[in-house]
Amino acid sequence: MSKVKVLVVDDEIEFATTLAERLNIRGFETTCCFCTEDALALIHAREFPDVVLLDLKMPHMDGMETLEEIKKYNPTIEVIMLTGHGGGISLIGAERKKHSPFDCIMKPADINELTSKINQAMAKRQLAISKGEGV
Amino acid sequence: MKSQKKDRLREMQLAFIGKLMAGLSHDFKNHLAIIKELNGLIEDLLLLDETRQPADIERYKKIITGINERIAQAAEMCRVLSGFSHRMDQPLSSLSVTDVLQEKIYLLRRFAQQKQVEVISSFAGDLPAIYNNPSLLQFTIFCILWPVLELMEPDGRIVITVGQKDESIEIVIQCEGTLKRLEENTPWEDMLPEVVHMLGADFSRGIDQKGNENMVLIISSLEMTHREATE
């Protein structure tokens, strides 16, 4: 069985690389991007991750805009927002947007909660693929 | 017009403090997130290292758990501080009295501990949201609770009960213990009638049969009770 591919997108380099190492220890195949431009370039190059862990507040393009761009290319990629902002999805106004993140997790996050959410997001992606959705 | 400009200036002053505080608490959370991941990585690597003695592992795990507990406490402080700061974003909004009170009680916890005063709170479930000025409600509650904390003798108790009465939210504050009497009111007490009026609320105080001071703040849950908005 192939590993779940996770893309961590966060401008806090130390956070992204440490989280990626911990996810790799837990059997995921993790890549890091430290800006949304690099993350989108990766996806444009059809290097599709299964799940994206995306920081909500990023320079240049915020998490919600990046989510829209990711979903344009491949709607089956699931995005989990990571945020230091209180209030979760309701506060970021995700329910009013065309696409919603799979979930929104508060920083600092618990690794077990995070891995559980990644697996749930992956299950949703697999279901969508089996229905023939996506690119 | 002049008064409206003054009000606007006051709102913007609050919004500016709120924005800076919210930004700062956001940055704190980012630092905590990095510390938590680094701490977690130490634990992961330790568990993968088969050369370690079980006794060593237990000792390190205990230290790691201690660090994680402190991170959780600091993150909770940041969460409350962030919520408190965002209350200043809008001069009027729909809000939960329970959330505002819980934040305020949390932020006053340290002062209560220093004064050796216990603060107990209970909130009725399913309370309706109110439409009012969030930071003004914070300030009103502060103007009520702060003098009590300042004047209460050690080992006193403040019991806060929040419930619904008809279409209003009722906050009852029972002061169990001795309150020092000063010749003059504190500045917060002097300010209270005006802020209660601006909030569109009613405030009363009295002494119960046991000789304890009780205070009641009643805020309508109906929209547009805030007097600044209607006058």
mmCIF file of C-alpha atoms in Angstrom:
data_model
loop_
_atom_site.group_PDB
_atom_site.id
_atom_site.type_symbol
_atom_site.label_atom_id
_atom_site.label_comp_id
_atom_site.label_asym_id
_atom_site.label_seq_id
_atom_site.Cartn_x
_atom_site.Cartn_y
_atom_site.Cartn_z
ATOM 1 C CA MET A 1 0.000 0.000 0.000
ATOM 2 C CA SER A 2 1.467 3.369 -1.037
ATOM 3 C CA LYS A 3 2.141 6.058 1.526
ATOM 4 C CA VAL A 4 -0.222 8.996 1.966
ATOM 5 C CA LYS A 5 1.422 12.047 0.365
ATOM 6 C CA VAL A 6 1.250 15.121 2.570
ATOM 7 C CA LEU A 7 2.303 18.634 1.615
ATOM 8 C CA VAL A 8 3.048 20.987 4.523
ATOM 9 C CA VAL A 9 2.784 24.651 3.507
ATOM 10 C CA ASP A 10 3.952 27.071 6.178
ATOM 11 C CA ASP A 11 6.295 30.065 6.126
ATOM 12 C CA GLU A 12 7.588 29.050 9.564
ATOM 13 C CA ILE A 13 10.384 26.852 8.209
ATOM 14 C CA GLU A 14 11.269 25.214 11.520
ATOM 15 C CA PHE A 15 7.625 24.344 12.166
ATOM 16 C CA ALA A 16 7.102 22.881 8.685
ATOM 17 C CA THR A 17 10.307 20.804 8.621
ATOM 18 C CA THR A 18 9.855 19.456 12.160
ATOM 19 C CA LEU A 19 6.237 18.551 11.525
ATOM 20 C CA ALA A 20 7.228 16.885 8.244
ATOM 21 C CA GLU A 21 9.867 14.780 10.018
ATOM 22 C CA ARG A 22 7.347 13.689 12.637
ATOM 23 C CA LEU A 23 4.800 12.774 9.957
ATOM 24 C CA ASN A 24 7.445 10.785 8.067
ATOM 25 C CA ILE A 25 8.217 8.853 11.268
ATOM 26 C CA ARG A 26 4.501 8.002 11.329
ATOM 27 C CA GLY A 27 4.571 6.563 7.816
ATOM 28 C CA PHE A 28 3.502 9.523 5.678
ATOM 29 C CA GLU A 29 5.445 10.801 2.661
ATOM 30 C CA THR A 30 5.811 14.466 3.455
ATOM 31 C CA THR A 31 7.051 17.412 1.409
ATOM 32 C CA CYS A 32 7.422 21.014 2.631
ATOM 33 C CA CYS A 33 6.850 24.337 0.915
ATOM 34 C CA PHE A 34 7.556 27.592 2.705
ATOM 35 C CA CYS A 35 5.407 29.810 0.476
ATOM 36 C CA THR A 36 2.134 29.362 -1.355
ATOM 37 C CA GLU A 37 3.765 30.086 -4.743
ATOM 38 C CA ASP A 38 6.040 27.032 -4.401
ATOM 39 C CA ALA A 39 3.120 24.894 -3.247
ATOM 40 C CA LEU A 40 1.014 25.904 -6.246
ATOM 41 C CA ALA A 41 3.964 25.405 -8.612
ATOM 42 C CA LEU A 42 4.279 21.853 -7.294
ATOM 43 C CA ILE A 43 0.592 21.197 -7.861
ATOM 44 C CA HIS A 44 0.681 22.836 -11.316
ATOM 45 C CA ALA A 45 3.486 20.400 -12.164
ATOM 46 C CA ARG A 46 0.936 17.657 -11.372
ATOM 47 C CA GLU A 47 2.867 16.559 -8.307
ATOM 48 C CA PHE A 48 -0.389 16.036 -6.493
ATOM 49 C CA PRO A 49 -0.284 15.479 -2.768
ATOM 50 C CA ASP A 50 -3.189 13.628 -1.177
ATOM 51 C CA VAL A 51 -3.546 16.067 1.685
ATOM 52 C CA VAL A 52 -2.241 19.608 2.133
ATOM 53 C CA LEU A 53 -1.588 21.045 5.598
ATOM 54 C CA LEU A 54 -1.904 24.748 4.928
ATOM 55 C CA ASP A 55 -1.146 27.657 7.205
ATOM 56 C CA LEU A 56 -4.011 30.139 7.083
ATOM 57 C CA LYS A 57 -1.914 33.285 7.377
ATOM 58 C CA MET A 58 0.804 33.381 4.743
ATOM 59 C CA PRO A 59 2.521 36.306 3.021
ATOM 60 C CA HIS A 60 1.355 37.233 -0.517
ATOM 61 C CA MET A 61 -1.586 34.807 -0.708
ATOM 62 C CA ASP A 62 -3.599 33.696 2.308
ATOM 63 C CA GLY A 63 -4.683 30.146 3.003
ATOM 64 C CA MET A 64 -8.247 30.511 1.710
ATOM 65 C CA GLU A 65 -7.075 31.888 -1.665
ATOM 66 C CA THR A 66 -4.503 29.108 -1.926
ATOM 67 C CA LEU A 67 -7.231 26.557 -1.154
ATOM 68 C CA GLU A 68 -9.299 27.900 -4.076
ATOM 69 C CA GLU A 69 -6.281 27.605 -6.400
ATOM 70 C CA ILE A 70 -5.513 24.038 -5.274
ATOM 71 C CA LYS A 71 -9.126 22.961 -5.752
ATOM 72 C CA LYS A 72 -9.149 24.517 -9.254
ATOM 73 C CA TYR A 73 -6.389 22.136 -10.272
ATOM 74 C CA ASN A 74 -7.604 19.097 -8.451
ATOM 75 C CA PRO A 75 -10.766 19.185 -6.338
ATOM 76 C CA THR A 76 -9.997 15.809 -4.739
ATOM 77 C CA ILE A 77 -6.920 17.131 -2.914
ATOM 78 C CA GLU A 78 -8.002 17.670 0.658
ATOM 79 C CA VAL A 79 -6.772 20.696 2.561
ATOM 80 C CA ILE A 80 -6.468 20.937 6.330
ATOM 81 C CA MET A 81 -5.990 24.481 7.563
ATOM 82 C CA LEU A 82 -3.577 25.124 10.388
ATOM 83 C CA THR A 83 -4.158 28.357 12.199
ATOM 84 C CA GLY A 84 -3.154 30.274 15.261
ATOM 85 C CA HIS A 85 -6.356 32.251 14.829
ATOM 86 C CA GLY A 86 -9.098 31.492 17.379
ATOM 87 C CA GLY A 87 -12.556 30.575 16.140
ATOM 88 C CA GLY A 88 -11.754 27.926 13.532
ATOM 89 C CA ILE A 89 -13.629 27.602 10.260
ATOM 90 C CA SER A 90 -16.509 29.908 11.230
ATOM 91 C CA LEU A 91 -14.116 32.766 11.938
ATOM 92 C CA ILE A 92 -12.180 32.468 8.697
ATOM 93 C CA GLY A 93 -15.471 32.580 6.772
ATOM 94 C CA ALA A 94 -14.782 29.277 4.993
ATOM 95 C CA GLU A 95 -18.458 28.367 4.975
ATOM 96 C CA ARG A 96 -19.129 31.299 2.648
ATOM 97 C CA LYS A 97 -16.442 30.311 0.141
ATOM 98 C CA LYS A 98 -16.875 28.026 -2.887
ATOM 99 C CA HIS A 99 -14.551 25.421 -1.420
ATOM 100 C CA SER A 100 -14.091 24.548 2.232
ATOM 101 C CA PRO A 101 -11.095 23.023 3.934
ATOM 102 C CA PHE A 102 -11.550 19.468 5.183
ATOM 103 C CA ASP A 103 -10.947 20.783 8.668
ATOM 104 C CA CYS A 104 -9.319 23.607 10.545
ATOM 105 C CA ILE A 105 -6.884 22.742 13.332
ATOM 106 C CA MET A 106 -5.618 25.184 15.916
ATOM 107 C CA LYS A 107 -1.904 25.655 16.466
ATOM 108 C CA PRO A 108 -0.182 24.267 18.472
ATOM 109 C CA ALA A 109 -1.711 21.035 17.175
ATOM 110 C CA ASP A 110 -1.618 17.578 18.693
ATOM 111 C CA ILE A 111 0.199 15.147 16.379
ATOM 112 C CA ASN A 112 -2.306 12.338 17.030
ATOM 113 C CA GLU A 113 -5.224 14.616 16.161
ATOM 114 C CA LEU A 114 -3.398 15.757 13.063
ATOM 115 C CA THR A 115 -2.587 12.235 11.805
ATOM 116 C CA SER A 116 -6.164 11.167 12.474
ATOM 117 C CA LYS A 117 -7.478 14.119 10.417
ATOM 118 C CA ILE A 118 -5.004 13.370 7.593
ATOM 119 C CA ASN A 119 -6.247 9.768 7.427
ATOM 120 C CA GLN A 120 -9.878 10.932 7.424
ATOM 121 C CA ALA A 121 -9.114 13.442 4.667
ATOM 122 C CA MET A 122 -7.360 10.705 2.676
ATOM 123 C CA ALA A 123 -10.413 8.444 3.001
ATOM 124 C CA LYS A 124 -12.565 11.274 1.617
ATOM 125 C CA ARG A 125 -10.157 11.794 -1.283
ATOM 126 C CA GLN A 126 -10.148 8.080 -2.118
ATOM 127 C CA LEU A 127 -13.941 8.056 -2.149
ATOM 128 C CA ALA A 128 -14.010 11.042 -4.503
ATOM 129 C CA ILE A 129 -11.465 9.392 -6.813
ATOM 130 C CA SER A 130 -13.460 6.146 -6.837
ATOM 131 C CA LYS A 131 -16.488 8.175 -7.968
ATOM 132 C CA GLY A 132 -14.418 9.540 -10.844
ATOM 133 C CA GLU A 133 -14.140 13.073 -9.510
ATOM 134 C CA GLY A 134 -11.044 15.215 -9.934
ATOM 135 C CA VAL A 135 -8.452 15.547 -12.636
ATOM 136 C CA MET B 1 -21.147 65.431 14.966
ATOM 137 C CA LYS B 2 -18.313 66.297 17.352
ATOM 138 C CA SER B 3 -19.549 63.651 19.792
ATOM 139 C CA GLN B 4 -19.829 61.069 16.977
ATOM 140 C CA LYS B 5 -16.238 61.800 15.983
ATOM 141 C CA LYS B 6 -15.152 61.390 19.602
ATOM 142 C CA ASP B 7 -16.979 58.051 19.815
ATOM 143 C CA ARG B 8 -15.378 56.916 16.572
ATOM 144 C CA LEU B 9 -11.949 57.903 17.877
ATOM 145 C CA ARG B 10 -12.559 55.901 21.065
ATOM 146 C CA GLU B 11 -13.668 52.864 19.031
ATOM 147 C CA MET B 12 -10.605 53.106 16.823
ATOM 148 C CA GLN B 13 -8.326 53.402 19.855
ATOM 149 C CA LEU B 14 -9.782 50.163 21.185
ATOM 150 C CA ALA B 15 -9.595 48.487 17.779
ATOM 151 C CA PHE B 16 -5.929 49.444 17.491
ATOM 152 C CA ILE B 17 -5.079 47.921 20.883
ATOM 153 C CA GLY B 18 -7.119 44.847 20.011
ATOM 154 C CA LYS B 19 -5.419 44.351 16.659
ATOM 155 C CA LEU B 20 -1.925 44.600 18.156
ATOM 156 C CA MET B 21 -2.797 42.256 21.018
ATOM 157 C CA ALA B 22 -4.421 39.744 18.657
ATOM 158 C CA GLY B 23 -1.351 39.852 16.398
ATOM 159 C CA LEU B 24 0.933 39.301 19.343
ATOM 160 C CA SER B 25 -1.086 36.348 20.653
ATOM 161 C CA HIS B 26 -1.010 34.887 17.119
ATOM 162 C CA ASP B 27 2.795 35.150 17.091
ATOM 163 C CA PHE B 28 2.997 33.534 20.527
ATOM 164 C CA LYS B 29 0.945 30.620 19.213
ATOM 165 C CA ASN B 30 3.352 30.171 16.313
ATOM 166 C CA HIS B 31 6.306 30.010 18.715
ATOM 167 C CA LEU B 32 4.429 27.540 20.904
ATOM 168 C CA ALA B 33 3.619 25.424 17.853
ATOM 169 C CA ILE B 34 7.331 25.223 16.966
ATOM 170 C CA ILE B 35 8.302 24.366 20.568
ATOM 171 C CA LYS B 36 5.602 21.690 20.646
ATOM 172 C CA GLU B 37 6.797 20.089 17.396
ATOM 173 C CA LEU B 38 10.469 20.192 18.470
ATOM 174 C CA ASN B 39 9.539 18.665 21.829
ATOM 175 C CA GLY B 40 7.472 16.039 20.031
ATOM 176 C CA LEU B 41 10.374 15.244 17.715
ATOM 177 C CA ILE B 42 12.695 14.685 20.696
ATOM 178 C CA GLU B 43 10.121 12.211 22.051
ATOM 179 C CA ASP B 44 9.789 10.469 18.672
ATOM 180 C CA LEU B 45 13.566 10.121 18.264
ATOM 181 C CA LEU B 46 13.952 8.950 21.830
ATOM 182 C CA LEU B 47 11.378 6.211 21.329
ATOM 183 C CA LEU B 48 13.112 5.138 18.114
ATOM 184 C CA ASP B 49 16.515 4.943 19.833
ATOM 185 C CA GLU B 50 16.849 1.336 20.925
ATOM 186 C CA THR B 51 20.163 1.923 22.713
ATOM 187 C CA ARG B 52 18.498 3.922 25.515
ATOM 188 C CA GLN B 53 17.812 2.365 28.901
ATOM 189 C CA PRO B 54 14.086 2.192 29.825
ATOM 190 C CA ALA B 55 14.790 4.264 32.958
ATOM 191 C CA ASP B 56 16.307 7.041 30.807
ATOM 192 C CA ILE B 57 13.346 6.980 28.463
ATOM 193 C CA GLU B 58 10.902 7.323 31.364
ATOM 194 C CA ARG B 59 12.838 10.277 32.749
ATOM 195 C CA TYR B 60 12.935 12.055 29.381
ATOM 196 C CA LYS B 61 9.275 11.300 28.755
ATOM 197 C CA LYS B 62 8.417 12.915 32.082
ATOM 198 C CA ILE B 63 10.336 16.059 31.093
ATOM 199 C CA ILE B 64 8.690 16.095 27.653
ATOM 200 C CA THR B 65 5.252 15.734 29.275
ATOM 201 C CA GLY B 66 6.062 18.652 31.594
ATOM 202 C CA ILE B 67 7.025 20.838 28.618
ATOM 203 C CA ASN B 68 3.850 19.810 26.769
ATOM 204 C CA GLU B 69 1.703 20.712 29.777
ATOM 205 C CA ARG B 70 3.260 24.185 29.925
ATOM 206 C CA ILE B 71 2.747 24.617 26.171
ATOM 207 C CA ALA B 72 -0.932 23.689 26.592
ATOM 208 C CA GLN B 73 -1.354 26.234 29.416
ATOM 209 C CA ALA B 74 0.372 28.980 27.436
ATOM 210 C CA ALA B 75 -1.668 28.133 24.318
ATOM 211 C CA GLU B 76 -4.880 28.412 26.352
ATOM 212 C CA MET B 77 -3.753 31.845 27.595
ATOM 213 C CA CYS B 78 -3.105 32.885 23.983
ATOM 214 C CA ARG B 79 -6.520 31.575 22.927
ATOM 215 C CA VAL B 80 -8.259 33.646 25.604
ATOM 216 C CA LEU B 81 -6.121 36.700 24.874
ATOM 217 C CA SER B 82 -6.873 36.390 21.166
ATOM 218 C CA GLY B 83 -10.639 36.117 21.840
ATOM 219 C CA PHE B 84 -10.471 39.062 24.240
ATOM 220 C CA SER B 85 -8.555 41.171 21.687
ATOM 221 C CA HIS B 86 -10.932 40.402 18.836
ATOM 222 C CA ARG B 87 -13.837 41.711 20.952
ATOM 223 C CA MET B 88 -12.507 45.172 20.087
ATOM 224 C CA ASP B 89 -12.779 44.586 16.319
ATOM 225 C CA GLN B 90 -16.394 45.694 15.971
ATOM 226 C CA PRO B 91 -18.278 48.376 17.926
ATOM 227 C CA LEU B 92 -21.455 46.302 17.639
ATOM 228 C CA SER B 93 -21.872 42.583 17.062
ATOM 229 C CA SER B 94 -23.762 39.488 18.084
ATOM 230 C CA LEU B 95 -21.991 37.931 21.053
ATOM 231 C CA SER B 96 -22.212 35.332 23.757
ATOM 232 C CA VAL B 97 -22.256 36.744 27.296
ATOM 233 C CA THR B 98 -20.937 33.381 28.500
ATOM 234 C CA ASP B 99 -17.848 33.644 26.256
ATOM 235 C CA VAL B 100 -17.144 37.236 27.301
ATOM 236 C CA LEU B 101 -17.516 36.394 30.998
ATOM 237 C CA GLN B 102 -15.410 33.254 30.769
ATOM 238 C CA GLU B 103 -12.632 35.256 29.116
ATOM 239 C CA LYS B 104 -12.831 37.962 31.746
ATOM 240 C CA ILE B 105 -12.840 35.466 34.635
ATOM 241 C CA TYR B 106 -9.843 33.699 33.098
ATOM 242 C CA LEU B 107 -7.937 36.972 32.714
ATOM 243 C CA LEU B 108 -8.756 38.036 36.290
ATOM 244 C CA ARG B 109 -7.799 34.622 37.689
ATOM 245 C CA ARG B 110 -4.242 35.676 38.508
ATOM 246 C CA PHE B 111 -5.385 38.780 40.418
ATOM 247 C CA ALA B 112 -7.944 36.698 42.334
ATOM 248 C CA GLN B 113 -5.239 34.200 43.296
ATOM 249 C CA GLN B 114 -2.996 37.009 44.529
ATOM 250 C CA LYS B 115 -5.843 38.332 46.657
ATOM 251 C CA GLN B 116 -6.676 34.791 47.816
ATOM 252 C CA VAL B 117 -10.185 35.201 46.535
ATOM 253 C CA GLU B 118 -11.969 32.270 44.917
ATOM 254 C CA VAL B 119 -14.047 32.940 41.806
ATOM 255 C CA ILE B 120 -16.760 30.408 41.015
ATOM 256 C CA SER B 121 -18.939 30.666 37.939
ATOM 257 C CA SER B 122 -21.882 28.795 36.492
ATOM 258 C CA PHE B 123 -23.550 29.387 33.166
ATOM 259 C CA ALA B 124 -26.976 28.243 32.022
ATOM 260 C CA GLY B 125 -26.889 26.330 28.732
ATOM 261 C CA ASP B 126 -28.393 27.633 25.478
ATOM 262 C CA LEU B 127 -28.307 31.296 26.409
ATOM 263 C CA PRO B 128 -29.324 33.518 23.488
ATOM 264 C CA ALA B 129 -26.715 35.747 21.897
ATOM 265 C CA ILE B 130 -27.018 39.461 22.519
ATOM 266 C CA TYR B 131 -26.394 42.244 20.037
ATOM 267 C CA ASN B 132 -24.292 44.860 21.746
ATOM 268 C CA ASN B 133 -20.859 46.407 22.062
ATOM 269 C CA PRO B 134 -18.451 43.538 22.969
ATOM 270 C CA SER B 135 -15.650 45.645 24.432
ATOM 271 C CA LEU B 136 -18.135 47.791 26.367
ATOM 272 C CA LEU B 137 -19.562 44.621 27.923
ATOM 273 C CA GLN B 138 -16.020 43.540 28.814
ATOM 274 C CA PHE B 139 -15.388 46.921 30.381
ATOM 275 C CA THR B 140 -18.682 46.864 32.320
ATOM 276 C CA ILE B 141 -17.879 43.469 33.783
ATOM 277 C CA PHE B 142 -14.406 44.693 34.662
ATOM 278 C CA CYS B 143 -15.871 47.788 36.391
ATOM 279 C CA ILE B 144 -18.017 45.451 38.508
ATOM 280 C CA LEU B 145 -15.486 42.718 39.294
ATOM 281 C CA TRP B 146 -12.294 44.700 39.742
ATOM 282 C CA PRO B 147 -13.446 46.779 42.760
ATOM 283 C CA VAL B 148 -14.760 43.583 44.382
ATOM 284 C CA LEU B 149 -11.361 41.961 43.921
ATOM 285 C CA GLU B 150 -9.625 45.068 45.250
ATOM 286 C CA LEU B 151 -11.878 45.405 48.288
ATOM 287 C CA MET B 152 -12.471 41.787 49.262
ATOM 288 C CA GLU B 153 -10.573 40.391 52.240
ATOM 289 C CA PRO B 154 -8.582 37.152 51.708
ATOM 290 C CA ASP B 155 -10.517 33.868 51.702
ATOM 291 C CA GLY B 156 -13.568 35.566 50.209
ATOM 292 C CA ARG B 157 -15.532 34.067 47.370
ATOM 293 C CA ILE B 158 -17.137 35.606 44.314
ATOM 294 C CA VAL B 159 -19.937 33.487 42.874
ATOM 295 C CA ILE B 160 -21.021 34.441 39.354
ATOM 296 C CA THR B 161 -24.205 32.947 37.951
ATOM 297 C CA VAL B 162 -25.421 33.634 34.437
ATOM 298 C CA GLY B 163 -28.920 32.754 33.353
ATOM 299 C CA GLN B 164 -31.842 33.891 31.249
ATOM 300 C CA LYS B 165 -34.711 35.949 32.569
ATOM 301 C CA ASP B 166 -37.478 36.478 30.013
ATOM 302 C CA GLU B 167 -35.690 38.040 27.048
ATOM 303 C CA SER B 168 -32.708 39.170 29.045
ATOM 304 C CA ILE B 169 -29.436 37.734 30.260
ATOM 305 C CA GLU B 170 -29.039 38.033 34.009
ATOM 306 C CA ILE B 171 -25.586 38.064 35.593
ATOM 307 C CA VAL B 172 -25.678 37.667 39.362
ATOM 308 C CA ILE B 173 -22.502 38.338 41.327
ATOM 309 C CA GLN B 174 -22.547 37.234 44.953
ATOM 310 C CA CYS B 175 -19.691 38.455 47.114
ATOM 311 C CA GLU B 176 -19.240 35.983 49.942
ATOM 312 C CA GLY B 177 -16.827 37.563 52.405
ATOM 313 C CA THR B 178 -15.878 40.900 53.841
ATOM 314 C CA LEU B 179 -15.526 43.875 51.545
ATOM 315 C CA LYS B 180 -13.358 46.703 52.837
ATOM 316 C CA ARG B 181 -15.215 49.988 52.839
ATOM 317 C CA LEU B 182 -13.375 52.995 51.508
ATOM 318 C CA GLU B 183 -14.376 56.603 52.061
ATOM 319 C CA GLU B 184 -14.615 57.108 48.348
ATOM 320 C CA ASN B 185 -15.681 54.874 45.480
ATOM 321 C CA THR B 186 -12.999 53.394 43.288
ATOM 322 C CA PRO B 187 -12.793 55.081 39.839
ATOM 323 C CA TRP B 188 -14.265 51.900 38.336
ATOM 324 C CA GLU B 189 -17.333 52.135 40.549
ATOM 325 C CA ASP B 190 -17.731 55.806 39.625
ATOM 326 C CA MET B 191 -17.640 54.883 35.963
ATOM 327 C CA LEU B 192 -20.128 52.022 36.285
ATOM 328 C CA PRO B 193 -23.495 53.916 35.970
ATOM 329 C CA GLU B 194 -22.381 55.511 32.708
ATOM 330 C CA VAL B 195 -21.107 52.303 31.100
ATOM 331 C CA VAL B 196 -24.211 50.391 32.223
ATOM 332 C CA HIS B 197 -26.342 53.095 30.619
ATOM 333 C CA MET B 198 -24.333 52.954 27.373
ATOM 334 C CA LEU B 199 -24.692 49.185 27.339
ATOM 335 C CA GLY B 200 -28.471 49.555 27.640
ATOM 336 C CA ALA B 201 -28.388 47.338 30.720
ATOM 337 C CA ASP B 202 -29.747 47.567 34.253
ATOM 338 C CA PHE B 203 -27.580 47.225 37.312
ATOM 339 C CA SER B 204 -28.565 46.882 40.943
ATOM 340 C CA ARG B 205 -26.796 45.988 44.159
ATOM 341 C CA GLY B 206 -28.015 44.966 47.592
ATOM 342 C CA ILE B 207 -27.184 43.078 50.769
ATOM 343 C CA ASP B 208 -28.614 39.589 51.293
ATOM 344 C CA GLN B 209 -29.766 38.014 54.594
ATOM 345 C CA LYS B 210 -26.263 36.716 55.309
ATOM 346 C CA GLY B 211 -24.864 40.231 54.961
ATOM 347 C CA ASN B 212 -23.173 39.527 51.636
ATOM 348 C CA GLU B 213 -23.233 42.051 48.834
ATOM 349 C CA ASN B 214 -25.052 40.928 45.695
ATOM 350 C CA MET B 215 -24.963 42.621 42.322
ATOM 351 C CA VAL B 216 -27.184 41.969 39.338
ATOM 352 C CA LEU B 217 -26.560 43.063 35.756
ATOM 353 C CA ILE B 218 -29.426 42.530 33.315
ATOM 354 C CA ILE B 219 -28.799 42.872 29.573
ATOM 355 C CA SER B 220 -31.563 42.483 27.036
ATOM 356 C CA SER B 221 -30.984 39.792 24.443
ATOM 357 C CA LEU B 222 -33.125 41.738 21.970
ATOM 358 C CA GLU B 223 -31.303 43.458 19.147
ATOM 359 C CA MET B 224 -30.366 47.130 19.282
ATOM 360 C CA THR B 225 -30.577 47.683 23.019
ATOM 361 C CA HIS B 226 -27.217 49.341 22.980
ATOM 362 C CA ARG B 227 -28.037 52.966 23.766
ATOM 363 C CA GLU B 228 -25.252 54.458 21.708
ATOM 364 C CA ALA B 229 -26.728 52.768 18.666
ATOM 365 C CA THR B 230 -30.280 53.930 19.241
ATOM 366 C CA GLU B 231 -29.795 57.428 20.534
#
